[in-house]
CSV table of C-alpha atoms and ligand atoms in Angstrom, one decimal:
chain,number,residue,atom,x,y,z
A,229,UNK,CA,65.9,90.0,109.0
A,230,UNK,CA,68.3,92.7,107.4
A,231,UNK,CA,69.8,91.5,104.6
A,232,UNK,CA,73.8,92.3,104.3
A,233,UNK,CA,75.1,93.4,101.2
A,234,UNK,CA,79.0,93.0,100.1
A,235,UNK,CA,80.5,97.0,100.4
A,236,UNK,CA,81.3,99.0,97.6
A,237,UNK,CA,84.1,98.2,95.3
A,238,UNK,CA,85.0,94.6,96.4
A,239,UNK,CA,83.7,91.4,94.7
A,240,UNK,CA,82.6,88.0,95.0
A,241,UNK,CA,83.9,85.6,92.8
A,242,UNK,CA,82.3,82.6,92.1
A,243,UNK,CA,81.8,79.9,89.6
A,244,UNK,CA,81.8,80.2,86.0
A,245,UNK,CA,83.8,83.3,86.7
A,246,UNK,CA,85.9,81.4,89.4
A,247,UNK,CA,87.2,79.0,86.6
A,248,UNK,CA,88.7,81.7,84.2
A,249,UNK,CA,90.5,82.7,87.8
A,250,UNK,CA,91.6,79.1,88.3
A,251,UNK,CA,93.1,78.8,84.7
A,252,UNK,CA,94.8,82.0,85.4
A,253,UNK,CA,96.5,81.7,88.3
A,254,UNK,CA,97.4,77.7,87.0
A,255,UNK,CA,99.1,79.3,84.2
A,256,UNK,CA,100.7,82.0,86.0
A,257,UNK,CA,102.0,79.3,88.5
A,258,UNK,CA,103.4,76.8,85.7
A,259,UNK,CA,105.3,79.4,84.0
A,260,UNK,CA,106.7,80.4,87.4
A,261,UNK,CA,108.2,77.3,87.4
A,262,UNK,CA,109.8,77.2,84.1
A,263,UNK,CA,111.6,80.5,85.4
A,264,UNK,CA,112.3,79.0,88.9
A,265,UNK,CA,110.7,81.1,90.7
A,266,UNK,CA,109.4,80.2,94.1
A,267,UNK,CA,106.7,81.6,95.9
A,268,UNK,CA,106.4,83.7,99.2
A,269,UNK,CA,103.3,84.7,101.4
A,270,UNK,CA,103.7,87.6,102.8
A,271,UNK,CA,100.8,89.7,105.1
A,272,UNK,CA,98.3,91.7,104.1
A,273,UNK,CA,98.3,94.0,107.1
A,274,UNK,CA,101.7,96.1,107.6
A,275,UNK,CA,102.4,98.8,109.5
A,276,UNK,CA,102.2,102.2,107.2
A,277,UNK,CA,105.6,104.1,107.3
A,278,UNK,CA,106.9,100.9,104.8
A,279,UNK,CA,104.6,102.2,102.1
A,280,UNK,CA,104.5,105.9,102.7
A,281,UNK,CA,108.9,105.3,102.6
A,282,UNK,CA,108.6,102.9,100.0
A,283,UNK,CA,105.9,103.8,97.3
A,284,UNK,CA,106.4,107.6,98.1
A,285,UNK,CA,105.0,110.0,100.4
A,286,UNK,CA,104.0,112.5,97.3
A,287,UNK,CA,102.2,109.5,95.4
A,288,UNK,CA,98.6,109.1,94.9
A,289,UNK,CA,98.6,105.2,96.3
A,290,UNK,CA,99.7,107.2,99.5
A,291,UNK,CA,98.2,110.6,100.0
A,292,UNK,CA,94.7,109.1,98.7
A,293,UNK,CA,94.5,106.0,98.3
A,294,UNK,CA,95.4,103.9,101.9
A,295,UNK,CA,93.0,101.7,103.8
A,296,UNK,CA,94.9,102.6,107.4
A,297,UNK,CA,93.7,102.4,110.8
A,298,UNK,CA,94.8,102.0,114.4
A,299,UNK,CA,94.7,99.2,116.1
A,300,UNK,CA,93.9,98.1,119.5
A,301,UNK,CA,97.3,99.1,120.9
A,302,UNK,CA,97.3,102.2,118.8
A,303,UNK,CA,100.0,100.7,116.0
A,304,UNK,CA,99.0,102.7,112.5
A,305,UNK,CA,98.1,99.6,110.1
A,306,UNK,CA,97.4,99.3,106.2
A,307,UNK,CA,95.9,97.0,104.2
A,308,UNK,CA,99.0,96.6,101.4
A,309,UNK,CA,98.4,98.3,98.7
A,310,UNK,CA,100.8,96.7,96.3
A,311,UNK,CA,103.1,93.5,97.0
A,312,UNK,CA,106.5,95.5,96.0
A,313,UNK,CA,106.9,97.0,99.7
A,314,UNK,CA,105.9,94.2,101.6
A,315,UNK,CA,108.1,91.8,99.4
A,316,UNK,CA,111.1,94.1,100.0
A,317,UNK,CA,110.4,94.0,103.7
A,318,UNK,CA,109.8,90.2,104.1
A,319,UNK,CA,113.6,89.8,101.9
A,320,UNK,CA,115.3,92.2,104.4
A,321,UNK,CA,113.8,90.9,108.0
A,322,UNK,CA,114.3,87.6,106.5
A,323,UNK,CA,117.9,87.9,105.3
A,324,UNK,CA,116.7,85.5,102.0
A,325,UNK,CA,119.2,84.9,99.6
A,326,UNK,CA,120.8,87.3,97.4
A,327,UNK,CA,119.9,87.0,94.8
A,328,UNK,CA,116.0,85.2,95.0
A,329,UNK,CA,113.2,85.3,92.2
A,330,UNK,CA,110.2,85.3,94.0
A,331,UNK,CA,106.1,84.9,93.1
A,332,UNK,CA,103.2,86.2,94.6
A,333,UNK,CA,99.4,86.2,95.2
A,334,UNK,CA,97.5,87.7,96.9
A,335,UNK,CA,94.7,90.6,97.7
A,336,UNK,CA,95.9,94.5,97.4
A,337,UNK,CA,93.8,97.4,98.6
A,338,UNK,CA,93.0,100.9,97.7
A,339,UNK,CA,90.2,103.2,98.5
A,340,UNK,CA,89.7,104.5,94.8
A,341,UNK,CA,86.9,105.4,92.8
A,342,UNK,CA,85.2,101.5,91.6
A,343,UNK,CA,84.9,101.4,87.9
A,344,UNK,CA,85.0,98.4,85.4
A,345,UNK,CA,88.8,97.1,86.2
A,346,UNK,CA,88.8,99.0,89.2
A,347,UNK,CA,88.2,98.2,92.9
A,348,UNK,CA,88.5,98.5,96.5
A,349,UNK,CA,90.2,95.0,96.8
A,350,UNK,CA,91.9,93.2,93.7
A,351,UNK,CA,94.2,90.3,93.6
A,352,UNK,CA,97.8,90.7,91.9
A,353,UNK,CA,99.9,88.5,90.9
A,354,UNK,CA,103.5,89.3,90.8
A,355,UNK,CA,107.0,88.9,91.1
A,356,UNK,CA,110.0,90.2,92.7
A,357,UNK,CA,113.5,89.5,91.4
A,358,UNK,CA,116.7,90.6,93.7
A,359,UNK,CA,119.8,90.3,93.0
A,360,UNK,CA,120.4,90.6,89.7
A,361,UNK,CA,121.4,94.3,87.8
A,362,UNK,CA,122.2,93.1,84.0
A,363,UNK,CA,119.3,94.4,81.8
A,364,UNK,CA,119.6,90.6,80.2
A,365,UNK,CA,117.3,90.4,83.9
A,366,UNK,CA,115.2,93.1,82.3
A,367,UNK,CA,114.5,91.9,79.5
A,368,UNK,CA,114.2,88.1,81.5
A,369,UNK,CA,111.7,89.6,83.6
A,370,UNK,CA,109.4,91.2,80.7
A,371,UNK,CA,109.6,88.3,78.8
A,372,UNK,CA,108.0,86.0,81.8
A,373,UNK,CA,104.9,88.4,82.0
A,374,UNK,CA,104.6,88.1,78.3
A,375,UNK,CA,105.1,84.4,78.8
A,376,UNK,CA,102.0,84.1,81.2
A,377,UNK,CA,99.9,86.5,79.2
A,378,UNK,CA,99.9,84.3,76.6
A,379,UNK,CA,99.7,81.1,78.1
A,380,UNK,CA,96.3,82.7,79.8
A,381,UNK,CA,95.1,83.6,76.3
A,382,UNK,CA,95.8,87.1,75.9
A,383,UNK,CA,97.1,87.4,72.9
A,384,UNK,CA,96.4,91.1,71.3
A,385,UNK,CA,97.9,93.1,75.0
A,386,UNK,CA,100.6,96.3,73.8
A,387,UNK,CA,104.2,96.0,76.0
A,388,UNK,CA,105.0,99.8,76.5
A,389,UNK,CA,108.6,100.5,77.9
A,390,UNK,CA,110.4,103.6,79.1
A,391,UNK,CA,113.4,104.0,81.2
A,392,UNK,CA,113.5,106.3,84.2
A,393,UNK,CA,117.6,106.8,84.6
A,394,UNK,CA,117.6,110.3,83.3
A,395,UNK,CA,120.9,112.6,83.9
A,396,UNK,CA,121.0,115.4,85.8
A,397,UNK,CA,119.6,118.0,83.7
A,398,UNK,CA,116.4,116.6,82.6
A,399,UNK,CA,114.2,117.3,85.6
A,400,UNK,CA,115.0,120.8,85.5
A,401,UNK,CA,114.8,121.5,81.8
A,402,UNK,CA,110.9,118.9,82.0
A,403,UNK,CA,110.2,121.4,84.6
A,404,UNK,CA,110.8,124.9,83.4
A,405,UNK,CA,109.4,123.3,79.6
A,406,UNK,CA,106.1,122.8,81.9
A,407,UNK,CA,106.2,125.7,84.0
A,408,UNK,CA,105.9,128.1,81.2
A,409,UNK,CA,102.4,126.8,80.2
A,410,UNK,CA,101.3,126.3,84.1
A,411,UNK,CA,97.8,127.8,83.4
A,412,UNK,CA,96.7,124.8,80.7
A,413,UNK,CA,97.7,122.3,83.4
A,414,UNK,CA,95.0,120.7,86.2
A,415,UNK,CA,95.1,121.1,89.4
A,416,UNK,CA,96.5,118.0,90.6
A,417,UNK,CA,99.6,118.4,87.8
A,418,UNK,CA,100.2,121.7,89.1
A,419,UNK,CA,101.1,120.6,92.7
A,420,UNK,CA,103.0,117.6,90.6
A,421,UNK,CA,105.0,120.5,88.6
A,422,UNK,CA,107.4,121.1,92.0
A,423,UNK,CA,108.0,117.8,93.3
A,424,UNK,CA,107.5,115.0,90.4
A,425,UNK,CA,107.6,117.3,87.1
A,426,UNK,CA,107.6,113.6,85.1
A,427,UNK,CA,104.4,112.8,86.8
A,428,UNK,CA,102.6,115.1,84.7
A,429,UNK,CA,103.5,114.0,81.3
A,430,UNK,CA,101.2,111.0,82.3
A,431,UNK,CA,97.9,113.3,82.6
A,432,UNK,CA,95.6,112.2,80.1
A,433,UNK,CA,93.5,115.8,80.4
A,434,UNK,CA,93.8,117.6,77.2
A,435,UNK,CA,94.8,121.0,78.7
A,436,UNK,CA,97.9,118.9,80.3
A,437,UNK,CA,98.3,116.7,77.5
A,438,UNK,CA,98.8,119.9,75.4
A,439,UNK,CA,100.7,121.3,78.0
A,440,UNK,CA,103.5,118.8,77.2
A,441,UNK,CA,103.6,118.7,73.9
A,442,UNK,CA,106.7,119.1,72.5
A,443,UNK,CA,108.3,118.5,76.2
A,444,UNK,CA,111.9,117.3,76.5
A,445,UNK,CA,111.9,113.2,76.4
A,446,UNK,CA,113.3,111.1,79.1
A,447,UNK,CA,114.7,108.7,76.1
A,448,UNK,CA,117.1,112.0,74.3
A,449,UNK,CA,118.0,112.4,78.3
A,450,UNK,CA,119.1,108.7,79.8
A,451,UNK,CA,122.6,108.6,82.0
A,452,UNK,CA,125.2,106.7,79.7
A,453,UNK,CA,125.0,103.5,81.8
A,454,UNK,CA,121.2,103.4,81.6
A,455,UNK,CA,120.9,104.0,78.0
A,456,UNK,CA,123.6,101.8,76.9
A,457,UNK,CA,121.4,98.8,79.0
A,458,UNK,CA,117.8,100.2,78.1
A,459,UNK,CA,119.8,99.7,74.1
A,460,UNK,CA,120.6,96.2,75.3
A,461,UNK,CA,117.1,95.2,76.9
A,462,UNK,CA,115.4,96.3,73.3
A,463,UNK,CA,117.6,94.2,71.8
A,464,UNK,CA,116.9,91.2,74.1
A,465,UNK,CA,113.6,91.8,73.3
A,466,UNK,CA,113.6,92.0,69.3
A,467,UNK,CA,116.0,88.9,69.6
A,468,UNK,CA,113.3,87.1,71.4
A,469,UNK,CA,110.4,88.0,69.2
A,470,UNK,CA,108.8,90.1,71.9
A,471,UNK,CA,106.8,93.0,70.4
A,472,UNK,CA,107.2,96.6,72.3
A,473,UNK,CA,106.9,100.4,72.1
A,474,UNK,CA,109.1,102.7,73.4
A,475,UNK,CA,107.0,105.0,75.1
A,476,UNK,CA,108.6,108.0,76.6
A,477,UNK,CA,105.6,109.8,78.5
A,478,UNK,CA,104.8,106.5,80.6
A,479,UNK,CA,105.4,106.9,84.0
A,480,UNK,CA,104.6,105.1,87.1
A,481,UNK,CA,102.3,105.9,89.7
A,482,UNK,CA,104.8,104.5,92.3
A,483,UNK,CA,108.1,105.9,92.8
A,484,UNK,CA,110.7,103.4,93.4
A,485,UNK,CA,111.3,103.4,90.1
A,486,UNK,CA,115.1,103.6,88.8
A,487,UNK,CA,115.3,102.3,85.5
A,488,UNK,CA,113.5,100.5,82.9
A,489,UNK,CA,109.6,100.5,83.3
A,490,UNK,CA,106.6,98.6,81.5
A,491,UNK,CA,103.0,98.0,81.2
A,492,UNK,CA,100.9,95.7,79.0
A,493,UNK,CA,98.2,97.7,77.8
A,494,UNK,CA,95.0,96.6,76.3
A,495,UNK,CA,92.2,98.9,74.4
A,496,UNK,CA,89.4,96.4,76.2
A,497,UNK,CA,89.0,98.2,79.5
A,498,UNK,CA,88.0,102.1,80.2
A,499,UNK,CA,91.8,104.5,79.6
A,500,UNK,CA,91.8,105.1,82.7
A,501,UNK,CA,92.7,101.4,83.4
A,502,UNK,CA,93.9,99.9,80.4
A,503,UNK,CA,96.7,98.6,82.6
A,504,UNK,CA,97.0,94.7,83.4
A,505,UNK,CA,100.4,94.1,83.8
A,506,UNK,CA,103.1,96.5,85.2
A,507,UNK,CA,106.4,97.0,86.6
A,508,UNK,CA,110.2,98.0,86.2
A,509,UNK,CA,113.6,98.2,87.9
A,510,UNK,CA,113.6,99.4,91.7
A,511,UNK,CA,117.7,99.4,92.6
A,512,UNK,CA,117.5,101.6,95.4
A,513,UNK,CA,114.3,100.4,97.6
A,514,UNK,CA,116.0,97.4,99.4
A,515,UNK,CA,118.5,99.9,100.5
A,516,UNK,CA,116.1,102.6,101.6
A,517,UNK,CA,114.0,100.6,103.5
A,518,UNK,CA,116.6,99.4,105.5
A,519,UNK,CA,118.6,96.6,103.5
A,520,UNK,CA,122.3,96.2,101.7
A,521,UNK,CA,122.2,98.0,97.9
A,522,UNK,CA,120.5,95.1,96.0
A,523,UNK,CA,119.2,95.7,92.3
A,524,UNK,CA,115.6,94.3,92.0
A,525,UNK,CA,113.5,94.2,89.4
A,526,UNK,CA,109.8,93.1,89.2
A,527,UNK,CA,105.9,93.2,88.2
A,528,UNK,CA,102.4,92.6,89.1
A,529,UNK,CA,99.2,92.1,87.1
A,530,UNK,CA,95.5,92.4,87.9
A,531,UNK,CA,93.6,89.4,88.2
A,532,UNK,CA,90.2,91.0,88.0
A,533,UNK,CA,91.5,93.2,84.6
A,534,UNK,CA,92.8,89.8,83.0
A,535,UNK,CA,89.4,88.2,83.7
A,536,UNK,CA,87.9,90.9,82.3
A,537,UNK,CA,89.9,91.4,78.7
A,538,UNK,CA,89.1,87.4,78.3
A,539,UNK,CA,85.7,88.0,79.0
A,540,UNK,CA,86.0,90.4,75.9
A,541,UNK,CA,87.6,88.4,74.0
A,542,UNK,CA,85.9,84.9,74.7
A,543,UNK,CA,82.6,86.1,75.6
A,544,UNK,CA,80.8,85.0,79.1
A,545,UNK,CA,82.7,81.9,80.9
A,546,UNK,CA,81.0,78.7,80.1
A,547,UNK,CA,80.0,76.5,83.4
A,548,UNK,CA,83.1,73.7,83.8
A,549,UNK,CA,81.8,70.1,82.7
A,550,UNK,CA,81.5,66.6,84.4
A,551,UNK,CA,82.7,63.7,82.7
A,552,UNK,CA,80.1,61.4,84.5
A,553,UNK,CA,77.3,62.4,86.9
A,554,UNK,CA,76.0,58.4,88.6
A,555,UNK,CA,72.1,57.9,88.4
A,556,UNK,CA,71.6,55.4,91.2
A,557,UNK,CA,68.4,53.9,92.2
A,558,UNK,CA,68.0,54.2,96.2
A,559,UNK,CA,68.7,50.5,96.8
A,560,UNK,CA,72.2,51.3,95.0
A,561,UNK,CA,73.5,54.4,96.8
A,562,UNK,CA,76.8,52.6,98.4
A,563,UNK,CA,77.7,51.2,95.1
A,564,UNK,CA,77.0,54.8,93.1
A,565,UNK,CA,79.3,56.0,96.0
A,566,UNK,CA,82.0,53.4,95.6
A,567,UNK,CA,82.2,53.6,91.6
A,568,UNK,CA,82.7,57.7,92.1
A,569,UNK,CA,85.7,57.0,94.7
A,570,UNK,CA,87.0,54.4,92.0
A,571,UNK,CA,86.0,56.8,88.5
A,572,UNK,CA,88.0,59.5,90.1
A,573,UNK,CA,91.2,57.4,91.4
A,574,UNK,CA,91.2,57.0,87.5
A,575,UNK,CA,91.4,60.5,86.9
A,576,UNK,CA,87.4,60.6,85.9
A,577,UNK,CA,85.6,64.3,87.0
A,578,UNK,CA,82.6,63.0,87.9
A,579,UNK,CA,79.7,63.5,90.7
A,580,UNK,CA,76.4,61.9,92.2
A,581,UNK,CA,73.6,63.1,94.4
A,582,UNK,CA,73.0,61.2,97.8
A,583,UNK,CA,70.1,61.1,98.5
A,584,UNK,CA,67.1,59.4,97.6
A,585,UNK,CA,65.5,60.5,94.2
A,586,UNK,CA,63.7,59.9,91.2
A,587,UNK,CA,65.8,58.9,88.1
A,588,UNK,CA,64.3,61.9,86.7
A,589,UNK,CA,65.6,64.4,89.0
A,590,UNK,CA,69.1,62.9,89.2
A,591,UNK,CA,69.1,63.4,85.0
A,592,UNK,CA,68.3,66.8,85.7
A,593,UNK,CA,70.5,67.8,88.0
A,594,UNK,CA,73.6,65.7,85.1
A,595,UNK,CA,72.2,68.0,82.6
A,596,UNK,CA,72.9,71.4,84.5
A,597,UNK,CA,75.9,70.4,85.7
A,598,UNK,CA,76.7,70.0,82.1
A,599,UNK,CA,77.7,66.4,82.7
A,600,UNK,CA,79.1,64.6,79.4
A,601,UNK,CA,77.5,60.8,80.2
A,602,UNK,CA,75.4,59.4,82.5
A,603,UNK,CA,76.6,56.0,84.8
A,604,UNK,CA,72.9,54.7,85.9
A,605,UNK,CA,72.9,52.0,88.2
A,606,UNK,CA,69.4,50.7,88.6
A,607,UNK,CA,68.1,46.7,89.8
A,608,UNK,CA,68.7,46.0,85.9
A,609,UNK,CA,72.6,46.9,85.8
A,610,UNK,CA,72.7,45.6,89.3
A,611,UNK,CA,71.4,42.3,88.5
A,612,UNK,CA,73.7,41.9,85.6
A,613,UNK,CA,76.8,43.4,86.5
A,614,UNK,CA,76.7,46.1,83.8
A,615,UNK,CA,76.4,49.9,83.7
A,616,UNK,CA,74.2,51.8,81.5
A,617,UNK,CA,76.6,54.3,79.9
A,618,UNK,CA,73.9,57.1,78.3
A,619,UNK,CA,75.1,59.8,76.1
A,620,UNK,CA,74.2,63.3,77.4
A,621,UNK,CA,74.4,65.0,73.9
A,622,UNK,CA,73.6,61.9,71.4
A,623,UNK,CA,71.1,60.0,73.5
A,624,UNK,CA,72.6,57.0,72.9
A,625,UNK,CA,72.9,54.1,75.6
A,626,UNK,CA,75.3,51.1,75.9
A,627,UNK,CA,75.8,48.3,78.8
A,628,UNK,CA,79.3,48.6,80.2
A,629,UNK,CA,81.1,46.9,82.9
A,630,UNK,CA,82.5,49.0,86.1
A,631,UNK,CA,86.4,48.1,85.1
A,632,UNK,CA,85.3,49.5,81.5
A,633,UNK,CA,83.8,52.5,82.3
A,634,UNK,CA,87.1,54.8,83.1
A,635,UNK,CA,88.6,53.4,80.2
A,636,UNK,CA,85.7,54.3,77.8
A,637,UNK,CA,86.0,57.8,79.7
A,638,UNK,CA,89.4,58.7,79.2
A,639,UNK,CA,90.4,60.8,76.4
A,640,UNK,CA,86.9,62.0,75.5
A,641,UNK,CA,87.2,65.7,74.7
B,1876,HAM,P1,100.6,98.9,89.9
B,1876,HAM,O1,100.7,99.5,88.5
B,1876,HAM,O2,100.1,99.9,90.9
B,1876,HAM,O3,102.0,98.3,90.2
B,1876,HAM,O4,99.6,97.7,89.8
B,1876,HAM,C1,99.8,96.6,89.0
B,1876,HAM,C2,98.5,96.1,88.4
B,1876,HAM,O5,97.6,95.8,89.4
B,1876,HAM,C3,97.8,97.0,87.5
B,1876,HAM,O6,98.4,97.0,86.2
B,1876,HAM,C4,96.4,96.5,87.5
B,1876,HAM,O7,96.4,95.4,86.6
B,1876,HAM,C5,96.3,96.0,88.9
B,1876,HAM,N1,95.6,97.0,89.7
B,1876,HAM,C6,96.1,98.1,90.3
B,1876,HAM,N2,95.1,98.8,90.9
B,1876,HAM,C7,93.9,98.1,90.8
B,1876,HAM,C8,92.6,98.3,91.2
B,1876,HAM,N3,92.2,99.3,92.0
B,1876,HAM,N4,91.7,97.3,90.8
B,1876,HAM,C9,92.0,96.3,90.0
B,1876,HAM,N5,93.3,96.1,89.6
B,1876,HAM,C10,94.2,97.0,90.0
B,1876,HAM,C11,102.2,97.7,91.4
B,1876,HAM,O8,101.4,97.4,92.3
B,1876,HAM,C12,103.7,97.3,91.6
B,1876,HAM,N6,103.9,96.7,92.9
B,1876,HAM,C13,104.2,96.4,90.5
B,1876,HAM,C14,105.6,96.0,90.7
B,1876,HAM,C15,106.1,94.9,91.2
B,1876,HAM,N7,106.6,96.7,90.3
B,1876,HAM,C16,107.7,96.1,90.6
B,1876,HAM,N8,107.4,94.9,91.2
């Protein structure tokens, strides 16, 4: 019988990993709800023109990166890449609200090169906010991905920020700074030098990287509205005891980008991505892709990144405990069954085995599935009407009535 095999740069995610996910997306979600946000499902399967319009023909997501095919009929489908696109869409064809702060889930694709922190299919979670241009909505947003970073844990991550409003001029003047040293740059930064001159001050290649040096900044070049806001988002952020760095080189790899832009960096993943959190101001995309003018703002992290800068940081998931596992003798299985229903009415994590087994094999199975005490039931406990309550860690073994039991339970770390 062949034996299949999961295809390169996807995952399966399963138990004790699946619980770091769990306690991820849980505090993802209740900060969500402190904000007001409110979620929206959205497909993964759209037809391709709404990312090659929306994330940019010219980008690498686009020209490299898209899981497309035809479909029966012949429609040209993607797999999303990114939620941004789609979000936009489903606002539009939906006519939602104004101004809505929505949440996300959800699986993304791209055919990239798989790497630690990089694959084929990775979940985001992310948000899109519409509606709203102040830069206290900037600063709003930013603070609710710091917000869930650190109620996941992730304490030590580095806010970058940049804004993307340049005047006029700046373009130009990047570009003919760059085109003077053409022959240090790469190849790919030298097709970038004619259509997206910023893109290249992101190349981490030395020749490029040198290339730049010394470059005109974005920052000494923003428009007079967008510096005056990008001034008032800094402060927003100081006043809220968020730590940043302005960083005038980063730039996005998507290029609906109007304004201010971020990423939460971390040092615990390969440079090439460091990235776990990302986003920034996208005023003009309702409006190309078909909608009224309407400011938006948003971000989306990496699941599969955050899982694995706690895994640095933590060390390997532990398995999840039980607070009970039942040991029942075979005459008692109905009752072992009725005290679980009733244990977990009263908010007690706890588990038995069914069928009919030694009292040895039932303690093994409570021991690696980690569970804290034992319930046995056996003719003894029957007769009398009490439990045995035996400590997994200590040993130690008291008689216990049913109504007892939950109470004893209950507040145990
Ligand atoms: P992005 O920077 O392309 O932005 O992706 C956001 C995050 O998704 C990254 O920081 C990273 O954590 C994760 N990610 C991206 N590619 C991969 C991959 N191949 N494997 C694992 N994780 C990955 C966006 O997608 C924008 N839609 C964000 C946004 C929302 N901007 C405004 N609203």
């Amino acid at each position: 019988m062949m034996k299949y095999q999961r295809l390169r740069g996807v995952k399966d995610v399963f138990s004790p990993e699946s619980g770091v996910w769990e306690r991820v997306i849980g505090a993802a979600f209740s900060v969500f709800k402190l904000y007001n946000y409110s979620l929206i499902i959205t497909p993964t399967i759209e037809e391709i023109s709404l990312f090659s319009r929306g994330i940019g023909e010219a980008s690498d997501i686009v020209m490299k990166e898209m899981y497309d095919f035809n479909d029966k009929k012949g429609r040209h489908i993607v797999l999303r890449p990114e939620g941004t696109a789609s979000v936009v869409r489903a606002y539009i064809e939906n006519s939602l609200p104004e101004k809505s702060d929505l949440f996300y889930l959800g699986q993304m694709f791209r055919y990239e090169r798989p790497q630690t922190g990089r694959y084929r299919e990775f979940y985001q979670i992310g948000v899109e906010a519409f509606g709203d241009a102040t830069p206290y909505k900037d600063a709003d947003v930013i603070k609710l991905a710091s917000d869930i970073l650190n109620s996941v844990g992730i304490k030590d991550a580095v806010l970058n920020i940049n804004c993307l409003a340049a005047d006029a001029g700046y373009y130009e003047k990047l570009k003919s700074f760059i085109e003077e040293k053409r022959a240090m740059l790469c190849e790919d930064c030298r097709n970038k030098l004619s259509r997206a001159p910023i893109r290249v001050l992101d190349c981490k290649k030395e020749g490029c990287a040198a290339a730049t040096a010394g470059a005109p900044l974005i920052t000494d070049h923003l428009t007079p509205e967008a510096g005056a806001n990008f001034l008032k988002i800094k402060e927003l952020l100081k006043g809220s005891g968020t730590a940043f760095k302005v960083n005038p080189l980063m730039v996005r790899g998507l290029d609906y980008y109007t304004a201010t832009v971020f990423e939460f960096t971390t040092d615990k993943l390969g440079p090439q991505q460091n990235t776990i959190l990302a986003g920034g101001r996208y005023d003009n995309l309702v409006e190309e892709l078909g909608g009224k003018k309407t400011p938006a703002t948003g971000f989306a992290m990496g699941i599969e990144r955050i899982f694995e800068v706690l895994k640095a940081s933590e060390g390997a998931p532990a398995l999840s405990t039980l607070d009970a596992f039942i040991v029942v003798d075979k005459a008692f299985i109905d009752r072992g069954f009725e005290l679980t229903s009733s244990l977990r009415k009263a908010g007690i994590k706890c588990a038995m085995g069914h069928e009919e087994r030694s009292f040895k094999s039932q303690f093994r199975e409570a021991e690696s599935r980690k569970a804290k005490f034992c319930v046995i039931i056996g003719e003894n406990e029957a007769k009398s009407g009490k439990y045995s309550l035996k400590d997994m860690q200590g040993g130690a073994q008291q008689e216990i009535t049913a109504a007892e039991i939950a109470a004893f339970l209950k507040g145990r770390p």
